[in-house]
Coordinates of C-alpha atoms and ligand atoms in Angstrom, one line a residue:
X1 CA -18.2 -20.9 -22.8
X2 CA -17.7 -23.7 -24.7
X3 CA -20.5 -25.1 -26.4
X4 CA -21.1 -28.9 -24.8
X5 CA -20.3 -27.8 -21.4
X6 CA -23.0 -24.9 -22.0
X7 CA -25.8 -26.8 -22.6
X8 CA -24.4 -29.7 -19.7
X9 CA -24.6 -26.5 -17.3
X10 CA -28.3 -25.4 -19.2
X11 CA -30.0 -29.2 -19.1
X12 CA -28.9 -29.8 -15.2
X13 CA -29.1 -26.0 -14.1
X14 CA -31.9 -24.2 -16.2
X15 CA -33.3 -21.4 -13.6
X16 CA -29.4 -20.5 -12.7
X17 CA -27.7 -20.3 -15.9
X18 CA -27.2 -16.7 -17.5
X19 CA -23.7 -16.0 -17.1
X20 CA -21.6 -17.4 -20.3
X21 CA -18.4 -18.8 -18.1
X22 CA -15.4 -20.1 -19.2
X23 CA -15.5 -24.2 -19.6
X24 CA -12.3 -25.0 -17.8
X25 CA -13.5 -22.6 -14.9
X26 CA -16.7 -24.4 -14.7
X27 CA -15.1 -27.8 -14.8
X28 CA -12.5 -27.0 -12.1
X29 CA -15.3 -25.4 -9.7
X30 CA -17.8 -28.6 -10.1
X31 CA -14.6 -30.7 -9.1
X32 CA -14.2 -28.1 -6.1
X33 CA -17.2 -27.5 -5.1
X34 CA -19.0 -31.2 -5.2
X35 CA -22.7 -31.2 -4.5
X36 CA -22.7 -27.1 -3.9
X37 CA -22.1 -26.8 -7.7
X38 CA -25.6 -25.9 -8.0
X39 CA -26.0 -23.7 -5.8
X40 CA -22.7 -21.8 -6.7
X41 CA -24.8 -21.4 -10.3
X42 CA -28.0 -20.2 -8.5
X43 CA -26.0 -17.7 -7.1
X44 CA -25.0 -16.1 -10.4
X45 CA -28.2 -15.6 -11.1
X46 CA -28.5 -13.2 -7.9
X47 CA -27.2 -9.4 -8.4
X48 CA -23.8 -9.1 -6.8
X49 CA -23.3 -8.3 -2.9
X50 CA -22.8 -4.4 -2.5
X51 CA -21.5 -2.7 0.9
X52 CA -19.9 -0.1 2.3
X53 CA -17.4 -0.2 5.1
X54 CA -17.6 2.4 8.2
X55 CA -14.5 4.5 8.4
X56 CA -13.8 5.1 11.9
X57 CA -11.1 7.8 11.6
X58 CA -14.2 10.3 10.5
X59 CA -16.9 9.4 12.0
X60 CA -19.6 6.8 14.1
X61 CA -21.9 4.4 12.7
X62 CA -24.6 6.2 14.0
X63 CA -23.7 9.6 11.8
X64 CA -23.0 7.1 8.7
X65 CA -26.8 5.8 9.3
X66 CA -27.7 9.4 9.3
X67 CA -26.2 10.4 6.3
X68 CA -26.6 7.8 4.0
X69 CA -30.2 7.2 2.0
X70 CA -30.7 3.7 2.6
X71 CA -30.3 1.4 5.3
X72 CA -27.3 -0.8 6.5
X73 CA -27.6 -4.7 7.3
X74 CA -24.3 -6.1 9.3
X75 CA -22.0 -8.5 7.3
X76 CA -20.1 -11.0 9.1
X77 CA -16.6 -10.4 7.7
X78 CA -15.8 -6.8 10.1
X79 CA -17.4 -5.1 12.3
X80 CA -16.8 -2.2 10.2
X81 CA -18.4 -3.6 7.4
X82 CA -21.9 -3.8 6.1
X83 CA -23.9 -4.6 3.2
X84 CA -25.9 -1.7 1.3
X85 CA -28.4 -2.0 -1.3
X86 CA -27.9 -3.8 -4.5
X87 CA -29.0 -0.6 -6.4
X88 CA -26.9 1.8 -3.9
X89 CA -25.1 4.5 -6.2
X90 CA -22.9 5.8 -3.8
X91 CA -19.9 8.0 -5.3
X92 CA -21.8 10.9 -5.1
X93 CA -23.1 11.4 -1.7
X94 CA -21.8 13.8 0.4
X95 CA -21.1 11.2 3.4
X96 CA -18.8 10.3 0.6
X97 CA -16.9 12.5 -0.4
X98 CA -16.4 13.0 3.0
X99 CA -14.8 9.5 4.0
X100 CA -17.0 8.5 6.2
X101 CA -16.8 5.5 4.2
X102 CA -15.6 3.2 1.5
X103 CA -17.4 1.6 -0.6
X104 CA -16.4 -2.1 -0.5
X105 CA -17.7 -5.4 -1.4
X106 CA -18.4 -7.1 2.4
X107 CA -16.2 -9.9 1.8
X108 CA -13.5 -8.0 0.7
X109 CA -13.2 -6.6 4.1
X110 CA -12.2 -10.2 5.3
X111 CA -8.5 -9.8 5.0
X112 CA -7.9 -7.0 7.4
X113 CA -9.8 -8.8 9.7
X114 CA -7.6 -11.7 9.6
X115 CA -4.5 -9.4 9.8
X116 CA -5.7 -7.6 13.0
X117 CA -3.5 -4.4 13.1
X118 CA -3.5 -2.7 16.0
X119 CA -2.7 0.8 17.1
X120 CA 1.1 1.8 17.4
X121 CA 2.2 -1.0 14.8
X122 CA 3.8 -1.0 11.7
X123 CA 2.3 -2.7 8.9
X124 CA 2.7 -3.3 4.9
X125 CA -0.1 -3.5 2.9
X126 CA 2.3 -4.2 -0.5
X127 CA 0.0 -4.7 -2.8
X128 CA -2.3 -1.5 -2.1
X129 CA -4.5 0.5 -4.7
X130 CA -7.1 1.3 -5.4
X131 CA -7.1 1.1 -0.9
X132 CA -10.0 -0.5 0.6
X133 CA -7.7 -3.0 2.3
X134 CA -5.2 -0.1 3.3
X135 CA -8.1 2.6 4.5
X136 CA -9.5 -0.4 6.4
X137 CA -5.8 -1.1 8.6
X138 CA -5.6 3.0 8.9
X139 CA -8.6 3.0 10.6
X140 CA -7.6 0.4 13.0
X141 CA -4.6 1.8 13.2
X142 CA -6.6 5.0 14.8
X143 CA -3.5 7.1 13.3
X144 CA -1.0 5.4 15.7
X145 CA 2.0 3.1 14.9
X146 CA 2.6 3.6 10.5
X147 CA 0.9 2.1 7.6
X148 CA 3.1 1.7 4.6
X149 CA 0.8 1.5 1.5
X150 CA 2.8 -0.2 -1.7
X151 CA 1.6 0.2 -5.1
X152 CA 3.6 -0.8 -8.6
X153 CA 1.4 0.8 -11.0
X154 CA 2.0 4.3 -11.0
X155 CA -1.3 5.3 -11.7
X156 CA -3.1 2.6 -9.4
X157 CA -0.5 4.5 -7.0
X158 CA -2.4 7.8 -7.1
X159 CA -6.0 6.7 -7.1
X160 CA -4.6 5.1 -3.4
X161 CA -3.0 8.1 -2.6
X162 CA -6.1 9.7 -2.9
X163 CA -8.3 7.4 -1.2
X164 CA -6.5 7.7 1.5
X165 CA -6.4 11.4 1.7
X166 CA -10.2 11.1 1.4
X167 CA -10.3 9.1 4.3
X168 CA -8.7 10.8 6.4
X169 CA -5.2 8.5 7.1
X170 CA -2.7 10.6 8.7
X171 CA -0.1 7.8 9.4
X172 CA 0.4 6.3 6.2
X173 CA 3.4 6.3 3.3
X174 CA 2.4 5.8 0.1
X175 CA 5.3 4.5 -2.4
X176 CA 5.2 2.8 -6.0
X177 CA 8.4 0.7 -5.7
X178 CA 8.6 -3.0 -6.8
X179 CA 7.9 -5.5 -4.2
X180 CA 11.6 -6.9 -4.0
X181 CA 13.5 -3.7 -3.7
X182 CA 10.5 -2.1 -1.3
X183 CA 10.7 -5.4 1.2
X184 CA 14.0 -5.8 0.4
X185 CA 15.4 -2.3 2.0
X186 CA 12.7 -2.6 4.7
X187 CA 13.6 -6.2 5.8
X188 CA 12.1 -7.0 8.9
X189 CA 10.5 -3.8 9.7
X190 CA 6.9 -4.4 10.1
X191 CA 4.7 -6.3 12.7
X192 CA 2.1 -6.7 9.9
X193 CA 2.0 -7.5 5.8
X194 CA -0.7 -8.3 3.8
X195 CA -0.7 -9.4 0.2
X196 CA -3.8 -8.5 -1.4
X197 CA -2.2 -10.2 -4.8
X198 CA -3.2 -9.7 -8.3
X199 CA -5.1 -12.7 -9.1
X200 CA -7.3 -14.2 -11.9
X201 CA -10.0 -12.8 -10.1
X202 CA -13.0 -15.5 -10.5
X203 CA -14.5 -13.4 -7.5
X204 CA -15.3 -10.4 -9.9
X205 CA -17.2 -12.4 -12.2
X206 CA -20.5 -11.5 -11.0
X207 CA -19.6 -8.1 -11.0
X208 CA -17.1 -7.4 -14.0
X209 CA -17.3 -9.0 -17.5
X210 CA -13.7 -8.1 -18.2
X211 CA -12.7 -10.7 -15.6
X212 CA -14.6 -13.2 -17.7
X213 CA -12.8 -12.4 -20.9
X214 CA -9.4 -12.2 -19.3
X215 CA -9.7 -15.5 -17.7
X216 CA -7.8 -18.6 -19.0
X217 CA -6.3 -21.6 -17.4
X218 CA -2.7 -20.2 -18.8
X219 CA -3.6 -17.0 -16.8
X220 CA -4.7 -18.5 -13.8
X221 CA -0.8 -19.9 -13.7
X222 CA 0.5 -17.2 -14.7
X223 CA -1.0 -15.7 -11.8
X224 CA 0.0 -18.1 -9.5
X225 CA 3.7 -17.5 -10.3
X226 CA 3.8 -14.0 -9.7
X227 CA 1.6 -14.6 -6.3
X228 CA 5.0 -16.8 -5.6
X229 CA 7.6 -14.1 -6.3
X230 CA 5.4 -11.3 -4.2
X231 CA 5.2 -13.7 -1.3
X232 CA 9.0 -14.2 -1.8
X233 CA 9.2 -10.3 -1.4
X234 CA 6.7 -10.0 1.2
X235 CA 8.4 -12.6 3.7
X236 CA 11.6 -10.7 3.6
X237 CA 9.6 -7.6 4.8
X238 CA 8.0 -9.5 8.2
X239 CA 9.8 -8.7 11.7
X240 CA 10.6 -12.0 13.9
X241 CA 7.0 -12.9 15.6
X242 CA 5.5 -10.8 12.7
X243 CA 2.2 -11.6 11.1
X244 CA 2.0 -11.8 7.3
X245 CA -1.7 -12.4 5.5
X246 CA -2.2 -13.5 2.1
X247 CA -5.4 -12.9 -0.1
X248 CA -7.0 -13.3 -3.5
X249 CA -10.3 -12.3 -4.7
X250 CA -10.1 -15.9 -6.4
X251 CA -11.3 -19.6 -6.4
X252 CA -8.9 -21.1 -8.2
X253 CA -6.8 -24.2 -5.8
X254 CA -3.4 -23.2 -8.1
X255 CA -3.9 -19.7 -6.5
X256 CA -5.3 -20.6 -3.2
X257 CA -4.0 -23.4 -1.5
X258 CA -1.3 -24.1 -4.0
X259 CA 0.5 -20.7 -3.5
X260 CA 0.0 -20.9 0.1
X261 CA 1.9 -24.8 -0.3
X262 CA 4.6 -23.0 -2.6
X263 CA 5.0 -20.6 0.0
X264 CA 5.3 -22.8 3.7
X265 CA 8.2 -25.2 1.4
X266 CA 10.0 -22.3 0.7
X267 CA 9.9 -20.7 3.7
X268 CA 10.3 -22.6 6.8
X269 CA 10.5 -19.5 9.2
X270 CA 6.5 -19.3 8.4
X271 CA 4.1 -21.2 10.4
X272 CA 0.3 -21.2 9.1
X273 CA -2.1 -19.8 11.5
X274 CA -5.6 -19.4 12.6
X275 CA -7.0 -16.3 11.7
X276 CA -9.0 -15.0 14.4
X277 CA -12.7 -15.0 13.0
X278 CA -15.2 -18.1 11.8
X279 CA -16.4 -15.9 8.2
X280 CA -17.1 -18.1 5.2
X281 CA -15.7 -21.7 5.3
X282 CA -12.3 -23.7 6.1
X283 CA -10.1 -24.5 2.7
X284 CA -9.6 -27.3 0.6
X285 CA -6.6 -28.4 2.1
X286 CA -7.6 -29.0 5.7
X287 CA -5.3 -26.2 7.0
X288 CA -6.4 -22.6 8.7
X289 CA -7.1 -21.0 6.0
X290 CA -10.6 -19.8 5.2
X291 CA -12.9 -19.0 1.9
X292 CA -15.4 -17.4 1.0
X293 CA -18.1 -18.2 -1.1
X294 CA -21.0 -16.1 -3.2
X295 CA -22.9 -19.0 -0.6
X296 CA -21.3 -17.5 2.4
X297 CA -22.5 -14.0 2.0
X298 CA -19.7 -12.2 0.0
X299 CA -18.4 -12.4 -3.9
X300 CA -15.5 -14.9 -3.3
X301 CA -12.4 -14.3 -1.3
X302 CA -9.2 -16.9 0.4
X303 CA -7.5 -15.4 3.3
X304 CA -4.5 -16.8 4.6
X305 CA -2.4 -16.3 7.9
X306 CA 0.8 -17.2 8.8
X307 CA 3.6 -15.9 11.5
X308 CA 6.9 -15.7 11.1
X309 CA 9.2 -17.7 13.6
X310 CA 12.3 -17.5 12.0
X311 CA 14.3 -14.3 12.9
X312 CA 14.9 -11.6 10.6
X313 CA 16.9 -8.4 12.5
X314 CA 15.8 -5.0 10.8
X315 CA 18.3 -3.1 8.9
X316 CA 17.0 0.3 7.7
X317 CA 18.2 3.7 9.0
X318 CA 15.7 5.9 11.0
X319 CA 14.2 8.6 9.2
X320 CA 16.8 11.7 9.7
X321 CA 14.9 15.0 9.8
X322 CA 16.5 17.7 8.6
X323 CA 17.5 21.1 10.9
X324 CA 14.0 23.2 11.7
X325 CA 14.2 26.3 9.2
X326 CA 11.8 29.4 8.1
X327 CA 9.7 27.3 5.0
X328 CA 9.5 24.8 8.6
X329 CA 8.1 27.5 11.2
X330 CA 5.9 29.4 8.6
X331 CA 4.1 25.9 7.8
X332 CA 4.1 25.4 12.1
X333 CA 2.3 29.0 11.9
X334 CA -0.1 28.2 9.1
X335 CA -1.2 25.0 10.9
X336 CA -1.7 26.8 14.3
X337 CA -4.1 29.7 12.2
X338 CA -6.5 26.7 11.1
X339 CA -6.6 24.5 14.1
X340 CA -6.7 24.9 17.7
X341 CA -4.9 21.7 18.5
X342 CA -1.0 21.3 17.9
X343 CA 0.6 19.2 14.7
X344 CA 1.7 15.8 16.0
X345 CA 4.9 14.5 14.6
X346 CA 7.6 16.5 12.5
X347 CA 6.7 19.3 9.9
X348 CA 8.9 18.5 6.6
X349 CA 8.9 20.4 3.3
X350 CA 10.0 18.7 0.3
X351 CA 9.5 20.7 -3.3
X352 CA 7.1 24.0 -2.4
X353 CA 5.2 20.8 -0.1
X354 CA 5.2 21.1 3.9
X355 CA 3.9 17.5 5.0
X356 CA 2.5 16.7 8.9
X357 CA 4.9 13.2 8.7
X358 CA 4.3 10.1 10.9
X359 CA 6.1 9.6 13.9
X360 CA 8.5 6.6 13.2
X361 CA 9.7 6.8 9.9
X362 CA 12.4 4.6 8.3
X363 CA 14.4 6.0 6.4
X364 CA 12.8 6.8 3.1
X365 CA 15.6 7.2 0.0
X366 CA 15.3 5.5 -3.1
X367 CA 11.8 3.3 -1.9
X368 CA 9.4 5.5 -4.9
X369 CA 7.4 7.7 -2.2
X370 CA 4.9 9.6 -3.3
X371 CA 3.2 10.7 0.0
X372 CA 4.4 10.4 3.5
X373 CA 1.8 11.9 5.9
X374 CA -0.5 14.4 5.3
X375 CA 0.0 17.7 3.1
X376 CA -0.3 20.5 5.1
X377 CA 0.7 23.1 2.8
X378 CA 1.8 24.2 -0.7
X379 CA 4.2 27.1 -1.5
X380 CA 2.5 29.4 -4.1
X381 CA 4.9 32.5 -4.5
X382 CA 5.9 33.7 -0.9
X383 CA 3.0 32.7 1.3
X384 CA 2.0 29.0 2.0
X385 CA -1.6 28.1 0.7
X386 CA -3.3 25.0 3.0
X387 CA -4.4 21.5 1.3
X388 CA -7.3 20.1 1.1
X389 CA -5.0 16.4 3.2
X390 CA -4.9 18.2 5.7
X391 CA -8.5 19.4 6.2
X392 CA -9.7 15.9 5.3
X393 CA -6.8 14.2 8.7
X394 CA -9.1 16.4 11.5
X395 CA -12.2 16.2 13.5
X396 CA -14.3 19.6 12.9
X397 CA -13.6 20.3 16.6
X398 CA -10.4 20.9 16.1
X399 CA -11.2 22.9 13.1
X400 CA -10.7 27.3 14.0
X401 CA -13.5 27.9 11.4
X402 CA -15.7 25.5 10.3
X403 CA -19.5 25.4 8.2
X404 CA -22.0 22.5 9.1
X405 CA -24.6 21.5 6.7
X406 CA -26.7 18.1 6.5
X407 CA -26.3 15.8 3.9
X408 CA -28.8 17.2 1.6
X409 CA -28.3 20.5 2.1
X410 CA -28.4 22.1 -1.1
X411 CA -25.3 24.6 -0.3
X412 CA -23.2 21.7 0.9
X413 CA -24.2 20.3 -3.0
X414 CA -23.1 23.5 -4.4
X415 CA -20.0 23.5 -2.4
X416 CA -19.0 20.0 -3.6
X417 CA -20.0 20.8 -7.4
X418 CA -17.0 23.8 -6.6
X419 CA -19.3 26.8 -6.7
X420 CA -18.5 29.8 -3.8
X421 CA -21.2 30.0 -1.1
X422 CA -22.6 32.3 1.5
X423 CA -19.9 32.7 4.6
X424 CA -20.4 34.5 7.9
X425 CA -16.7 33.8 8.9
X426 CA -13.4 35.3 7.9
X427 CA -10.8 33.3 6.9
X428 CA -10.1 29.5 5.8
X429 CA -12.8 27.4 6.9
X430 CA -13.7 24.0 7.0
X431 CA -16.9 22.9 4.9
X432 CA -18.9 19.6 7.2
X433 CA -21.2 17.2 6.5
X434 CA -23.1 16.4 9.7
X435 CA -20.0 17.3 11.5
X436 CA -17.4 15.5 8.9
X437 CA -15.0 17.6 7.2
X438 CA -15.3 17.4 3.5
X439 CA -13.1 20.4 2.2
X440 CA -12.0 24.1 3.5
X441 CA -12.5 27.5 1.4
X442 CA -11.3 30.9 2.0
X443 CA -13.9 33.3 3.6
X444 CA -14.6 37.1 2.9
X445 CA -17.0 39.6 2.7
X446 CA -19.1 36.6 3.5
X447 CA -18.4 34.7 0.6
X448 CA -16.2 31.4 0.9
X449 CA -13.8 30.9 -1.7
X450 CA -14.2 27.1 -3.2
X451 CA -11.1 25.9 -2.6
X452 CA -12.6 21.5 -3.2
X453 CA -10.2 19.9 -5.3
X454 CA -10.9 20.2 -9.2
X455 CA -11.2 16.5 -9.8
X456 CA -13.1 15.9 -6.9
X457 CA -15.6 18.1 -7.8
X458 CA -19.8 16.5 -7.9
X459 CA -20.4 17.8 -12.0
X460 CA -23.8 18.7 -12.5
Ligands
SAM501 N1 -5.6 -4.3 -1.9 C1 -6.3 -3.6 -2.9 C2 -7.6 -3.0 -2.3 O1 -8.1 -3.6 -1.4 O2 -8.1 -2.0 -2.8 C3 -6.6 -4.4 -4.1 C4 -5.3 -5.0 -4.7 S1 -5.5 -5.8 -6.2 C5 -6.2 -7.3 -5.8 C6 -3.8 -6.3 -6.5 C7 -2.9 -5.1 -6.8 O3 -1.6 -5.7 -7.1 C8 -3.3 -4.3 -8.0 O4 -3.4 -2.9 -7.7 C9 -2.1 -4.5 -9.0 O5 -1.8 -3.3 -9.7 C10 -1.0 -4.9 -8.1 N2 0.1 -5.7 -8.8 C11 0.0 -6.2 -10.1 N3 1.2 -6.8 -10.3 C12 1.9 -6.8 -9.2 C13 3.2 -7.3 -8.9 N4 3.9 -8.0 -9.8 N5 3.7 -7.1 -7.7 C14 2.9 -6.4 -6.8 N6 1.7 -5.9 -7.0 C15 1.2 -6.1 -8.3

């Protein structure tokens, strides 16, 4: 921070100041924020809001209360969502690593709310890792209708892939394509998009440093612009009467209401719209827009919704499933030996892989996917050995076999830290937390074989 600005903030704002922020950013927010300058300050002082967000697909509120070690307080951004405490270190539990929930800043969970997915639609989240935005629409979803889940980093791409296979999606494609070829060959195929975009992030401050140091006014533009070009992508991708939601993590007006101006000029088939929840505060420009301030309960967040009015007729060829064949039926077997319920949707095998896929796939050549459905199977040799995807995608009633244990069950720890255990049944078995399937193993001679997922493993 610079120097004459720091001590102007110090001499006006003693008790608040801590945080060494960047001059222009303060300048900009005291211009923004008027009289509440002050108490934006103050609130830097506070630790940052912490939550977790109920995942639905897996389980109640009432068995997340029961399996987490501290209490739950409502937040006003989704019902789903709820503030945890400040100290909460929650990687490690077992309710966890079970997906009964993600941990998410509350405020964060204000964009899905706005976009309002509902069951049997189809709907883009382009902009998609690490996945709280995109575990948030599956569970709405409530593994009906497809969620498309678009990431460009490769290795952003996997960390989603895996958070949703945690959680439990079963309807979902995960792909790593640009936005402009992914939107582009998928024009006017979804009821839904969001654009969570990459932004200069001035709503991490509180909790990330790095966004500090990587702040500058050139990057705040810089930002801006590519917000521009996604939104350009992301239009293309929204069906006539479609919904399409934009979001930052930010404060900044170039950002905020500046790419949402950029946008309307540029694309006259949009209509802003009100998004259908009174969280946080109206914008800066008078439109329907909302905020979100570290004063309105949450760490900073803009959510925008506009619908598409202008038509836009779909082009892309239905997914075309290839003839049933022996790799096909053996992985229809292997499903019917775990679970007592039948596969929804097609069985397809793709490299040694046999995949439970969505019902109402497009077709998906050259679009970068890495996942479509759940993984059922992997060929090892001759026989077909189950994945842990699929275990995670069921309730443990439908579950042949399964192991119960409370959360702080010691071998339900051991399981989880990859170690074998004590097995009364024969055969693969599903490993629960308070009824939530974390993981399977292979039972005999009343052992069960670990079979959790290396890098999933608790260590120590
Ligand atoms: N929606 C995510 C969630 O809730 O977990 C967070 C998304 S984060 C704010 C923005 C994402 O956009 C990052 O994962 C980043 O890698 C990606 N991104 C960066 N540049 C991009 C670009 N040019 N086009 C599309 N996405 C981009």
């Amino acid at each position: 921070m610079g120097c004459v600005l720091a001590f102007f903030v110090r001499a006006r704002y003693p008790v608040a100041f801590k945080m060494d922020l960047p001059q222009e950013f303060c300048k900009a927010m005291e211009e923004l924020l008027g009289r509440q300058w002050g108490d934006f300050l103050q609130g830097f002082q506070a630790p940052a809001f912490k939550g977790v967000r109920l995942n639905t697909l897996k389980c109640e509120e009432k068995t997340l209360r029961e399996s987490l070690p501290f209490p739950l307080a409502p937040s006003p951004f989704s019902p789903l969502s709820f503030y945890a405490g400040a100290d909460a270190k929650v990687g490690a539990l077992p309710a966890h690593h079970a997906g009964m929930f993600y941990s998410q800043e509350p405020s964060a969970s204000s964009a899905v709310t706005a976009l309002q997915p509902l069951p049997g639609e189809r709907v883009l989240d382009l902009c998609a890792a690490p996945g709280g935005k995109s575990t948030q629409i599956g569970a709405l979803l409530g593994g009906q209708g497809l969620l498309w889940s678009n990431e460009v980093v490769r290795g952003r791409a996997e960390a989603l892939l895996s958070n949703l296979e945690r959680m439990g999606v079963s309807n979902a494609v995960v792909s790593n394509c640009p936005p402009q070829q992914l939107c582009g060959a998928l024009a006017g195929w979804f009821d839904r998009v969001l654009v969570d975009a990459p932004c200069s992030g001035e709503g991490m401050f509180r909790r990330d440093p790095q966004a500090i140091a990587e702040w500058s006014p050139q990057h705040v533009q810089a930002c801006a612009q590519r917000q521009r070009l996604i939104l350009d992508s992301a239009a293309e991708a929204v069906k006539e009467g479609g919904v399409l939601v934009y979001s930052t993590c930010t404060f900044s007006l170039a950002e905020n209401e500046g790419t949402c101006a950029a946008f309307l000029e540029a694309h006259p088939e949009f209509v802003p719209e009100a998004i259908p929840a009174a969280f946080g505060r109206p914008a800066f420009d008078g439109g329907p827009a909302r905020r979100i301030f570290p004063m309105d309960g949450g760490e900073g967040h803009f959510v925008a919704r506009f619908r598409r009015v202008g038509a836009n007729p779909q082009k892309r060829a239905p997914f075309a499933p290839a003839a049933p064949d022996r790799q096909r039926q053996e992985a229809g077997a292997l499903y019917g030996e775990l679970f007592t319920d039948s596969p929804e949707g097609l069985i397809g095998v793709f490299g040694g892989k046999a995949l439970l896929l969505p019902t109402g796939l497009p077709d998906l050549s050259g679009l970068h996917v890495l996942r479509a459905g759940v993984e059922l199977a992997q060929a090892k040799g001759s026989r077909l050995e189950p994945a842990h995807g699929v275990f995670m995608s069921r309730p443990k009633g439908s579950c042949r076999r399964a192991l119960d244990f409370p959360s702080d069950s010691p071998q339900l720890l051991a399981f989880l830290r990859g170690e074998e255990i004590d097995c009364p049944e024969k055969g693969y078995t599903a490993v629960c937390v308070n009824g939530v399937v974390t993981g399977f193993g292979k039972a005999s001679g009343g052992r069960l074989k670990n079979r959790y997922p290396k890098g999933l493993r608790l260590r120590g």
